[in-house]
Short mmCIF file of C-alpha atoms in Angstrom, two decimals:
data_model
loop_
_atom_site.label_atom_id
_atom_site.label_comp_id
_atom_site.label_asym_id
_atom_site.label_seq_id
_atom_site.Cartn_x
_atom_site.Cartn_y
_atom_site.Cartn_z
CA MET A 1 0.00 0.00 0.00
CA SER A 2 2.94 2.34 0.52
CA ASP A 3 3.38 2.66 -3.23
CA HIS A 4 0.42 4.98 -3.63
CA LYS A 5 0.00 6.88 -0.35
CA ALA A 6 0.80 10.13 -2.07
CA ALA A 7 -1.77 9.45 -4.76
CA SER A 8 -4.49 8.65 -2.23
CA ARG A 9 -4.50 12.24 -1.06
CA SER A 10 -5.62 13.49 -4.47
CA VAL A 11 -7.63 12.29 -7.45
CA LEU A 12 -6.42 8.91 -8.72
CA THR A 13 -5.51 8.84 -12.42
CA VAL A 14 -4.67 6.13 -14.94
CA GLY A 15 -1.10 7.37 -14.90
CA ASP A 16 -0.94 6.70 -11.14
CA LEU A 17 -1.80 3.03 -11.76
CA LEU A 18 1.18 2.75 -14.11
CA SER A 19 3.40 4.09 -11.34
CA PHE A 20 2.41 1.34 -8.86
CA PRO A 21 5.26 -1.22 -9.18
CA ALA A 22 3.23 -4.02 -7.63
CA LEU A 23 0.68 -3.93 -10.45
CA GLN A 24 3.23 -4.31 -13.27
CA ILE A 25 0.87 -2.56 -15.70
CA ARG A 26 2.15 -1.73 -19.18
CA LEU A 27 0.71 0.85 -21.60
CA LEU A 28 -0.22 -0.53 -25.03
CA ALA A 29 -1.90 2.53 -26.58
CA GLY A 30 -3.75 5.76 -25.75
CA GLY A 31 -1.06 7.48 -23.70
CA GLY A 32 -2.83 10.82 -24.19
CA GLY A 33 -5.43 9.75 -21.64
CA LEU A 34 -3.18 8.98 -18.68
CA GLY A 35 -4.62 11.95 -16.83
CA ARG A 36 -8.12 10.42 -16.79
CA THR A 37 -9.71 10.14 -13.36
CA VAL A 38 -10.24 6.64 -11.90
CA SER A 39 -13.20 6.13 -9.57
CA TRP A 40 -13.35 2.32 -9.47
CA ALA A 41 -12.10 -0.92 -11.00
CA HIS A 42 -14.61 -3.32 -12.51
CA VAL A 43 -14.41 -6.71 -14.25
CA SER A 44 -16.67 -7.45 -17.21
CA GLU A 45 -16.65 -9.95 -20.06
CA LEU A 46 -19.74 -8.44 -21.71
CA GLU A 47 -19.52 -7.13 -25.24
CA ASP A 48 -21.41 -4.02 -24.06
CA PRO A 49 -21.08 -3.41 -20.31
CA THR A 50 -21.89 0.30 -20.57
CA PRO A 51 -25.46 0.14 -19.14
CA TRP A 52 -23.96 -1.02 -15.84
CA LEU A 53 -21.18 1.58 -15.64
CA GLN A 54 -21.17 5.01 -14.01
CA GLY A 55 -18.08 6.45 -15.67
CA SER A 56 -14.39 6.76 -14.74
CA GLU A 57 -14.02 3.00 -14.17
CA VAL A 58 -10.97 0.96 -15.07
CA LEU A 59 -12.54 -1.94 -16.95
CA MET A 60 -10.67 -5.25 -16.66
CA THR A 61 -11.18 -8.23 -18.98
CA VAL A 62 -9.46 -11.52 -19.85
CA GLY A 63 -10.48 -10.80 -23.44
CA LEU A 64 -13.67 -12.82 -23.88
CA ALA A 65 -15.61 -9.66 -24.79
CA VAL A 66 -13.00 -8.30 -27.20
CA PRO A 67 -14.09 -8.98 -30.82
CA ARG A 68 -11.64 -10.52 -33.28
CA GLY A 69 -12.18 -8.20 -36.27
CA GLY A 70 -10.53 -4.80 -36.55
CA GLU A 71 -13.67 -2.71 -37.06
CA ALA A 72 -15.54 -4.64 -34.38
CA GLN A 73 -12.64 -4.01 -31.97
CA ARG A 74 -12.73 -0.33 -32.84
CA ARG A 75 -16.49 -0.12 -32.14
CA TYR A 76 -15.95 -1.94 -28.82
CA LEU A 77 -13.37 0.65 -27.75
CA GLU A 78 -15.49 3.59 -28.89
CA ARG A 79 -18.46 2.24 -26.88
CA LEU A 80 -16.35 2.13 -23.74
CA ASP A 81 -14.88 5.58 -24.34
CA ASP A 82 -18.30 7.14 -25.03
CA ALA A 83 -19.55 5.69 -21.72
CA GLY A 84 -16.75 7.45 -19.82
CA VAL A 85 -14.57 4.41 -19.06
CA ALA A 86 -11.17 5.60 -17.82
CA ALA A 87 -9.08 2.75 -19.23
CA LEU A 88 -9.22 -0.85 -20.47
CA VAL A 89 -6.97 -3.44 -18.77
CA LEU A 90 -6.27 -6.69 -20.63
CA SER A 91 -4.74 -9.78 -19.03
CA THR A 92 -1.94 -11.26 -21.14
CA ARG A 93 -1.89 -14.78 -22.56
CA LEU A 94 -5.52 -15.57 -21.74
CA ARG A 95 -8.44 -15.05 -24.15
CA THR A 96 -7.56 -11.69 -25.71
CA PRO A 97 -7.45 -11.93 -29.54
CA PRO A 98 -4.73 -10.13 -31.46
CA LEU A 99 -5.25 -6.39 -31.20
CA ARG A 100 -5.83 -4.94 -34.66
CA PRO A 101 -4.33 -1.70 -36.04
CA ALA A 102 -7.81 -0.14 -36.19
CA PHE A 103 -8.25 -0.80 -32.45
CA LEU A 104 -4.86 0.66 -31.50
CA ALA A 105 -5.33 3.64 -33.84
CA ALA A 106 -8.70 4.43 -32.24
CA ALA A 107 -7.10 4.31 -28.79
CA GLU A 108 -4.46 6.82 -29.90
CA GLU A 109 -6.99 9.08 -31.63
CA ARG A 110 -9.24 9.24 -28.59
CA GLY A 111 -6.55 9.20 -25.92
CA PHE A 112 -8.15 6.08 -24.47
CA PRO A 113 -5.57 4.11 -22.41
CA VAL A 114 -5.30 0.41 -23.24
CA LEU A 115 -3.26 -1.36 -20.55
CA GLU A 116 -1.83 -4.84 -20.16
CA VAL A 117 -1.30 -6.67 -16.88
CA PRO A 118 0.64 -9.92 -16.51
CA LEU A 119 -1.14 -13.13 -15.63
CA ALA A 120 0.66 -13.16 -12.30
CA VAL A 121 -1.26 -10.07 -11.13
CA PRO A 122 -4.91 -11.00 -10.44
CA PHE A 123 -7.63 -8.48 -11.13
CA VAL A 124 -8.58 -8.44 -7.45
CA THR A 125 -5.18 -6.91 -6.67
CA ILE A 126 -5.87 -4.01 -9.03
CA ALA A 127 -9.34 -3.58 -7.53
CA GLN A 128 -7.93 -3.49 -3.98
CA GLU A 129 -5.29 -0.94 -4.95
CA VAL A 130 -7.88 1.31 -6.60
CA ALA A 131 -10.26 0.98 -3.64
CA ALA A 132 -7.54 1.93 -1.19
CA ALA A 133 -6.42 4.86 -3.31
CA VAL A 134 -9.89 6.37 -3.63
CA SER A 135 -11.01 5.76 -0.03
CA GLU A 136 -10.19 9.30 1.10
CA ASN A 137 -11.93 10.72 -1.96
CA SER A 138 -14.99 8.59 -1.12
CA ALA A 139 -15.27 10.34 2.24
CA GLU A 140 -15.22 13.68 0.43
CA ARG A 141 -17.99 12.48 -1.91
CA LEU A 142 -20.13 11.46 1.03
CA GLY A 143 -19.66 14.91 2.49
CA ALA A 144 -20.72 16.44 -0.84
CA GLN A 145 -23.86 14.31 -0.86
CA LEU A 146 -24.78 15.48 2.62
CA GLN A 147 -24.25 19.09 1.60
CA VAL A 148 -26.53 18.65 -1.43
CA PHE A 149 -29.27 17.61 0.96
CA GLY A 150 -28.64 20.96 2.62
CA ALA A 151 -29.78 22.69 -0.57
CA LEU A 152 -33.35 22.33 0.69
CA ARG A 153 -32.40 24.28 3.79
CA TRP A 154 -30.63 26.94 1.68
CA MET A 155 -33.78 27.52 -0.34
CA ALA A 156 -35.89 27.86 2.81
CA GLU A 157 -33.53 29.83 5.07
CA GLU A 158 -31.51 31.95 2.65
CA ASN A 159 -34.19 32.43 -0.01
CA LEU A 160 -31.68 31.75 -2.78
CA ASP A 161 -32.90 32.43 -6.28
CA ILE A 162 -32.41 29.76 -8.92
CA PRO A 163 -29.14 31.08 -10.46
CA ALA A 164 -27.54 31.50 -7.01
CA LEU A 165 -28.67 28.04 -5.92
CA PHE A 166 -27.19 26.28 -8.93
CA ALA A 167 -24.00 28.33 -8.81
CA ARG A 168 -23.50 27.04 -5.27
CA LEU A 169 -24.28 23.47 -6.36
CA GLU A 170 -21.70 23.77 -9.14
CA GLN A 171 -19.00 24.71 -6.63
CA LEU A 172 -20.01 21.88 -4.34
CA SER A 173 -20.25 19.14 -6.96
CA GLY A 174 -17.29 19.90 -9.19
CA TYR A 175 -19.49 19.98 -12.32
CA ARG A 176 -20.78 22.61 -14.69
CA LEU A 177 -24.55 22.25 -14.54
CA PHE A 178 -27.05 22.74 -17.35
CA LEU A 179 -30.82 22.21 -17.46
CA CYS A 180 -33.06 21.86 -20.48
CA ALA A 181 -36.41 20.53 -21.63
CA PRO A 182 -36.40 17.44 -23.87
CA GLN A 183 -36.54 19.77 -26.91
CA GLY A 184 -33.43 21.63 -25.71
CA ARG A 185 -34.91 24.92 -24.48
CA PRO A 186 -34.02 26.14 -20.95
CA LEU A 187 -35.92 24.37 -18.19
CA LEU A 188 -35.45 26.79 -15.27
CA PRO A 189 -34.91 30.56 -15.46
CA GLY A 190 -31.30 31.54 -14.88
CA VAL A 191 -29.80 28.11 -15.67
CA ALA A 192 -28.41 27.71 -19.18
CA ALA A 193 -29.26 24.84 -21.51
CA PRO A 194 -26.31 22.85 -22.87
CA GLU A 195 -24.85 24.09 -26.14
CA ASP A 196 -24.36 20.55 -27.43
CA LEU A 197 -27.79 18.91 -27.45
CA SER A 198 -26.34 15.67 -28.80
CA VAL A 199 -25.59 14.65 -25.20
CA LEU A 200 -29.33 14.34 -24.51
CA PRO A 201 -30.50 10.71 -24.43
CA ALA A 202 -33.09 9.25 -26.78
CA ASN A 203 -35.17 8.25 -23.74
CA PRO A 204 -35.05 8.89 -19.97
CA ASP A 205 -34.00 5.28 -19.24
CA ALA A 206 -30.74 5.54 -21.19
CA PRO A 207 -27.44 5.06 -19.28
CA PRO A 208 -26.50 8.29 -17.47
CA THR A 209 -22.82 8.41 -18.44
CA VAL A 210 -21.63 10.73 -21.21
CA PRO A 211 -18.08 11.80 -22.05
CA GLY A 212 -16.90 14.04 -19.23
CA GLY A 213 -19.95 13.70 -16.99
CA PHE A 214 -23.55 12.58 -16.65
CA VAL A 215 -27.03 13.30 -18.01
CA LEU A 216 -29.98 12.49 -15.76
CA PRO A 217 -33.73 13.05 -16.19
CA VAL A 218 -35.45 15.72 -14.13
CA LEU A 219 -38.73 14.08 -13.22
CA GLY A 220 -42.16 15.72 -13.15
CA PRO A 221 -45.74 14.45 -12.75
CA GLY A 222 -45.89 13.14 -16.33
CA GLY A 223 -42.40 11.64 -16.50
CA ALA A 224 -39.18 13.36 -17.57
CA ALA A 225 -39.76 17.12 -17.69
CA GLY A 226 -36.20 17.66 -18.87
CA TYR A 227 -32.58 16.77 -18.23
CA LEU A 228 -29.74 17.77 -15.92
CA VAL A 229 -26.38 17.78 -17.70
CA ALA A 230 -23.36 17.69 -15.35
CA LEU A 231 -19.94 18.09 -17.02
CA GLU A 232 -16.64 17.95 -15.12
CA ARG A 233 -15.05 21.34 -14.45
CA ALA A 234 -11.37 21.79 -15.19
CA GLY A 235 -9.36 21.81 -11.97
CA ALA A 236 -12.32 20.68 -9.84
CA ARG A 237 -12.86 17.32 -8.13
CA PRO A 238 -16.09 15.76 -9.49
CA ALA A 239 -18.27 14.31 -6.74
CA GLY A 240 -19.64 11.38 -8.78
CA LEU A 241 -22.95 10.00 -9.96
CA ALA A 242 -24.60 9.75 -6.54
CA VAL A 243 -24.21 13.49 -6.01
CA VAL A 244 -25.47 14.26 -9.52
CA GLN A 245 -28.55 12.12 -8.81
CA HIS A 246 -29.25 14.28 -5.75
CA LEU A 247 -28.76 17.41 -7.90
CA ALA A 248 -31.40 16.11 -10.33
CA THR A 249 -33.77 15.70 -7.37
CA VAL A 250 -33.12 19.29 -6.27
CA ALA A 251 -33.79 20.46 -9.85
CA ALA A 252 -37.07 18.51 -9.94
CA LEU A 253 -38.17 20.05 -6.64
CA ARG A 254 -37.28 23.57 -7.80
CA LEU A 255 -39.10 22.97 -11.10
CA ALA A 256 -42.23 21.88 -9.22
CA MET A 257 -42.06 25.07 -7.13
CA VAL A 258 -41.67 27.24 -10.23
CA ARG A 259 -44.59 25.54 -11.94
CA GLN A 260 -46.76 26.01 -8.87
CA GLU A 261 -45.82 29.69 -8.71
CA ARG A 262 -46.61 30.10 -12.41
CA GLU A 263 -49.97 28.37 -12.04
CA VAL A 264 -50.93 30.66 -9.16
CA LEU A 265 -49.88 33.70 -11.21
CA ARG A 266 -51.78 32.39 -14.24
CA ARG A 267 -55.01 32.04 -12.24
CA GLU A 268 -54.56 35.42 -10.61
CA GLY A 269 -53.84 36.98 -14.01
CA ALA A 270 -56.96 35.45 -15.53
CA GLU A 271 -59.09 36.79 -12.67
CA THR A 272 -57.56 40.26 -13.02
CA LEU A 273 -58.12 40.38 -16.79
CA ALA A 274 -61.72 39.19 -16.35
CA GLU A 275 -62.38 41.98 -13.84
CA MET A 276 -60.79 44.54 -16.14
CA LEU A 277 -62.98 43.39 -19.03
CA GLN A 278 -66.07 43.61 -16.81
CA GLU A 279 -64.90 47.06 -15.59
CA THR A 280 -65.24 46.01 -11.94
CA LEU A 281 -61.60 46.88 -11.12
CA ASP A 282 -60.57 50.50 -10.66
CA ALA A 283 -57.46 51.97 -12.30
CA ALA A 284 -55.34 51.94 -9.12
CA GLY A 285 -56.22 48.32 -8.40
CA ALA A 286 -55.46 47.33 -11.99
CA GLN A 287 -52.07 49.01 -11.85
CA ARG A 288 -51.13 47.25 -8.59
CA ARG A 289 -52.09 43.84 -9.95
CA LEU A 290 -50.34 44.31 -13.27
CA ALA A 291 -47.19 45.41 -11.46
CA HIS A 292 -47.40 42.18 -9.41
CA HIS A 293 -47.30 40.27 -12.70
CA GLY A 294 -44.18 42.11 -13.86
CA LEU A 295 -45.83 44.64 -16.17
CA ASP A 296 -44.59 48.24 -16.17
CA THR A 297 -47.83 50.16 -15.69
CA ARG A 298 -46.14 53.40 -16.78
CA ARG A 299 -45.94 52.03 -20.31
CA PRO A 300 -48.80 51.34 -22.75
CA VAL A 301 -50.18 47.83 -23.13
CA VAL A 302 -52.11 46.02 -25.86
CA LEU A 303 -54.82 43.40 -25.87
CA ALA A 304 -54.51 40.44 -28.23
CA VAL A 305 -57.15 37.91 -29.30
CA LEU A 306 -55.77 34.54 -30.42
CA ARG A 307 -57.58 31.75 -32.23
CA HIS A 308 -56.65 28.21 -33.28
CA THR A 309 -53.80 27.77 -30.83
CA GLN A 310 -53.01 25.29 -28.07
CA ASP A 311 -52.46 26.45 -24.49
CA GLU A 312 -49.05 24.74 -24.31
CA GLN A 313 -47.85 26.47 -27.48
CA LEU A 314 -49.03 29.86 -26.29
CA ASP A 315 -47.56 29.43 -22.82
CA GLY A 316 -44.21 28.54 -24.37
CA ALA A 317 -44.25 31.58 -26.66
CA LEU A 318 -45.11 33.92 -23.77
CA SER A 319 -42.76 32.40 -21.18
CA ASP A 320 -40.33 35.37 -21.42
CA HIS A 321 -43.03 38.06 -21.50
CA PRO A 322 -45.01 39.25 -18.46
CA HIS A 323 -48.68 38.96 -19.35
CA LEU A 324 -52.25 38.21 -18.30
CA ALA A 325 -54.19 35.57 -20.20
CA LEU A 326 -57.84 34.56 -20.18
CA ARG A 327 -59.83 32.05 -22.20
CA ARG A 328 -63.21 33.14 -23.55
CA GLY A 329 -64.88 30.41 -25.59
CA ASP A 330 -62.48 29.48 -28.39
CA ASP A 331 -60.54 32.74 -28.02
CA ARG A 332 -57.55 33.39 -25.80
CA LEU A 333 -57.21 37.01 -24.63
CA VAL A 334 -53.73 38.23 -23.70
CA LEU A 335 -52.79 41.57 -22.12
CA ALA A 336 -49.10 42.53 -22.30
CA GLU A 337 -46.67 45.18 -23.48
CA PRO A 338 -46.61 45.70 -27.27
CA GLY A 339 -43.32 43.89 -27.94
CA PHE A 340 -44.72 40.49 -27.02
CA THR A 341 -46.72 40.16 -30.24
CA GLU A 342 -43.58 39.20 -32.20
CA ALA A 343 -43.60 35.88 -30.35
CA LEU A 344 -47.14 35.14 -31.56
CA ALA A 345 -46.48 35.37 -35.30
CA ASP A 346 -44.61 32.03 -35.33
CA LEU A 347 -47.30 29.98 -33.56
CA PRO A 348 -48.30 27.26 -36.05
CA GLY A 349 -51.83 27.71 -37.36
CA ALA A 350 -52.65 30.53 -34.95
CA VAL A 351 -54.59 33.67 -35.91
CA CYS A 352 -53.99 36.77 -33.81
CA GLY A 353 -55.45 40.26 -33.73
CA VAL A 354 -53.91 43.04 -31.64
CA SER A 355 -55.48 46.27 -30.41
CA ARG A 356 -53.91 49.69 -30.48
CA PRO A 357 -51.73 50.50 -27.43
CA PHE A 358 -53.64 51.98 -24.50
CA THR A 359 -52.95 53.09 -20.93
CA VAL A 360 -53.68 50.85 -17.96
CA GLY A 361 -56.90 52.07 -16.42
CA GLU A 362 -58.70 52.78 -19.69
CA PRO A 363 -61.80 50.62 -20.34
CA LEU A 364 -60.94 47.43 -22.23
CA ARG A 365 -64.14 47.22 -24.25
CA VAL A 366 -62.70 49.32 -27.10
CA ALA A 367 -59.41 47.41 -27.10
CA ARG A 368 -61.29 44.10 -27.15
CA ARG A 369 -63.38 45.15 -30.15
CA GLU A 370 -60.24 46.27 -31.96
CA ALA A 371 -58.45 42.99 -31.22
CA GLU A 372 -61.42 40.88 -32.26
CA TRP A 373 -61.82 42.86 -35.46
CA ALA A 374 -58.09 42.48 -36.25
CA ALA A 375 -58.27 38.73 -35.51
CA GLY A 376 -61.21 38.40 -37.90
CA ARG A 377 -59.35 40.34 -40.57
CA ALA A 378 -56.26 38.15 -40.07
CA GLY A 379 -58.38 35.03 -40.56
CA GLU A 380 -59.93 36.40 -43.73
CA ALA A 381 -56.57 37.47 -45.17
CA GLY A 382 -54.80 34.23 -44.22
CA LYS A 383 -52.27 36.10 -42.08
CA PRO A 384 -51.06 34.96 -38.64
CA LEU A 385 -51.07 38.44 -37.10
CA ILE A 386 -52.73 41.79 -37.78
CA HIS A 387 -52.65 44.93 -35.64
CA TYR A 388 -55.75 47.08 -35.57
CA GLY A 389 -55.22 50.04 -37.89
CA GLU A 390 -53.09 48.18 -40.43
CA ASP A 391 -56.26 47.98 -42.57
CA ALA A 392 -57.08 51.56 -43.53
CA THR A 393 -60.81 50.87 -43.29
CA GLY A 394 -60.63 50.14 -39.59
CA ARG A 395 -59.40 53.64 -38.82
CA TRP A 396 -62.62 55.21 -40.13
CA LEU A 397 -65.25 52.87 -38.71
CA PRO A 398 -67.14 54.21 -35.68
CA GLU A 399 -66.56 52.48 -32.34
CA ASP A 400 -70.24 52.55 -31.41
CA ARG A 401 -71.73 49.18 -32.38
CA ARG A 402 -75.16 50.75 -32.86
CA LEU A 403 -73.73 52.99 -35.57
CA LEU A 404 -72.04 50.01 -37.19
CA ALA A 405 -75.31 48.06 -37.15
CA ALA A 406 -77.14 51.01 -38.67
CA LEU A 407 -74.54 51.22 -41.46
CA VAL A 408 -74.92 47.49 -42.25
CA GLU A 409 -78.71 47.69 -42.30
CA GLN A 410 -78.83 50.82 -44.44
CA VAL A 411 -76.37 49.63 -47.08
CA LEU A 412 -76.57 45.83 -47.02
CA GLY A 413 -79.92 45.09 -45.42
CA GLU A 414 -81.80 44.40 -48.69
CA ALA A 415 -79.02 42.18 -50.00
CA LEU A 416 -78.88 40.20 -46.74
CA ARG A 417 -82.62 39.56 -46.90
CA TYR A 418 -82.49 38.72 -50.61
CA ASP A 419 -79.73 36.13 -50.06
CA ALA A 420 -81.63 34.61 -47.13
CA ALA A 421 -84.86 34.36 -49.14
CA HIS A 422 -83.38 33.03 -52.40
CA GLY A 423 -80.33 31.10 -51.16
CA SER A 424 -78.23 33.30 -53.42
CA GLN A 425 -74.69 34.56 -52.86
CA LEU A 426 -74.79 38.21 -53.80
CA LEU A 427 -72.91 39.48 -50.75
CA VAL A 428 -70.17 36.87 -50.79
CA SER A 429 -69.63 37.57 -54.46
CA VAL A 430 -69.39 41.33 -53.91
CA ARG A 431 -67.07 40.93 -50.95
CA THR A 432 -64.74 38.50 -52.79
CA TRP A 433 -64.61 40.79 -55.81
CA MET A 434 -63.79 43.81 -53.63
CA GLU A 435 -61.10 41.97 -51.66
CA ARG A 436 -59.41 41.06 -54.94
CA ASP A 437 -59.27 44.69 -56.04
CA ARG A 438 -62.15 44.26 -58.54
CA ARG A 439 -60.26 41.65 -60.59
CA THR A 440 -63.25 39.73 -61.96
CA GLU A 441 -61.39 36.65 -63.18
CA ASP A 442 -59.48 36.23 -59.89
CA ALA A 443 -62.65 36.63 -57.84
CA ALA A 444 -64.58 34.21 -60.05
CA ALA A 445 -61.83 31.61 -59.67
CA ALA A 446 -61.94 32.01 -55.89
CA LEU A 447 -65.73 31.54 -55.98
CA HIS A 448 -65.48 28.63 -58.45
CA ILE A 449 -67.90 30.28 -60.87
CA HIS A 450 -67.67 31.66 -64.41
CA PRO A 451 -66.73 35.37 -64.74
CA ASN A 452 -70.04 35.98 -66.53
CA THR A 453 -71.88 34.57 -63.50
CA LEU A 454 -69.97 36.91 -61.21
CA GLY A 455 -70.79 39.86 -63.49
CA TYR A 456 -74.50 38.99 -63.25
CA ARG A 457 -74.33 38.82 -59.43
CA LEU A 458 -72.66 42.23 -59.21
CA ARG A 459 -75.35 43.76 -61.38
CA ARG A 460 -78.10 42.04 -59.40
CA PHE A 461 -76.58 43.34 -56.14
CA GLY A 462 -76.76 46.87 -57.55
CA GLU A 463 -80.41 46.36 -58.47
CA VAL A 464 -81.34 44.99 -55.02
CA THR A 465 -79.48 47.64 -53.00
CA GLY A 466 -79.79 50.57 -55.40
CA ARG A 467 -76.01 51.03 -55.42
CA ASP A 468 -74.06 50.93 -58.66
CA LEU A 469 -70.63 49.48 -57.83
CA SER A 470 -69.08 51.13 -60.87
CA THR A 471 -69.26 54.47 -59.04
CA THR A 472 -66.66 55.45 -56.45
CA ALA A 473 -69.24 56.65 -53.92
CA ALA A 474 -71.26 53.42 -53.98
CA PHE A 475 -68.16 51.22 -53.94
CA THR A 476 -66.76 53.06 -50.89
CA GLU A 477 -70.04 52.91 -49.01
CA VAL A 478 -70.48 49.18 -49.65
CA TRP A 479 -66.88 48.43 -48.69
CA PHE A 480 -67.27 50.20 -45.33
CA ALA A 481 -70.53 48.36 -44.73
CA VAL A 482 -68.89 44.99 -45.45
CA ARG A 483 -66.08 45.80 -42.98
CA ALA A 484 -68.65 46.90 -40.38
CA ALA A 485 -70.57 43.64 -40.84
CA THR A 486 -67.35 41.69 -40.27
CA GLU A 487 -66.66 43.55 -37.04
CA LEU A 488 -70.19 42.91 -35.84
CA GLY A 489 -69.92 39.22 -36.73
CA VAL A 490 -72.66 39.42 -39.36
CA ALA A 491 -72.20 36.60 -41.86
CA VAL A 492 -71.43 38.02 -45.28
CA GLY A 493 -69.90 34.78 -46.53
CA GLY A 494 -66.50 33.83 -47.82
CA PRO A 495 -65.09 31.80 -50.71
#
């Protein structure tokens, strides 16, 4: 045991094993990896022992698992290296086949030490030497585990925020820590996602070892909510898999707390927005509640109406934007600062209308009408997002719904009744023609009718309503009436 007393006071490396005279170990290839950390010594004759390894092991074999072909030997070595094995020890003159150039070249390329031990040195001797050398380090790992349990006390007593908590856990564990959802986006605010997403496993049950560290699932109610990636820090002493497992538990607990906080805020936000829409909340109360949700009440806000979107998609798009959200039927109403609307344009299949900016404390009924009108216009135009006022017509329509209804009745009333009585499509034909800038052939194609049929319908509309669409005055009046009908939700058809 005296051969390695100095080594036992620090991290044991593959190079240290070569320096123990009693082991008589010889380096065959991969000398660039002699600085690799050794945590244990393990015997395996399996072709793929990696599911049962934690990383940093010296793997010992009499050669039964070593393939005979060069490429197969190379794949065997790469499997071990990818799983974080520190070195491979082969016993001479037993069952090891000839080592092929491809195998030895891979060891050199990867800096993966391939060692040979004489038959006179049993594997148990190597295991005992490694166990003795790492015994002091084991005590340090146990202390690290106990301190990780103390993270629960830190959160309660010191009120550490998430970045400060994980910075402390990094110092304690000897790893750089990353958190991400299965898709790769950040899982907790203030903790970065890994740059290299290839380290993420195909499923949560995959072996935890990756080159230079571990990847473990962060569990939630429905299974793996994400992954903790722990990579060894240069110059630090990694605390091992058991500590990383405890870190994943701390991350899962913190994630549950964050989700609970978000759910409470979501419900409170929905209640606040409902009261603002009902005008039962005064301006001062609205400002206090919006400030509680992270909104700067000194700045204008907008109201958005979203259609055809899933809650999970919307929540993901708004995760970085303070907001209030409320579901009304099939619509989702969102109150936030104007900049948030950029995140809505990329929601797949969603249709969004946004009001003009307004000051907190103003009645929301006007903003809601504007947002609903813009959402309807976006749906008609096939656009994902429209702000109220982008359509020039909307700027000139009155806000009073009674005036809008009067305009629709005065201009379109006879045509609406004629269509209802005869099952005709005068209004949809007029609207389609107008929306296509009076291009008769384009409008007819959209309606799936002959251009002559469309021409007849336009003339018949003029006869029924008394408005000749060839004149600028009549065209303008009918166009405003069609837009007013859309805002009121009066069906005027569509192709």
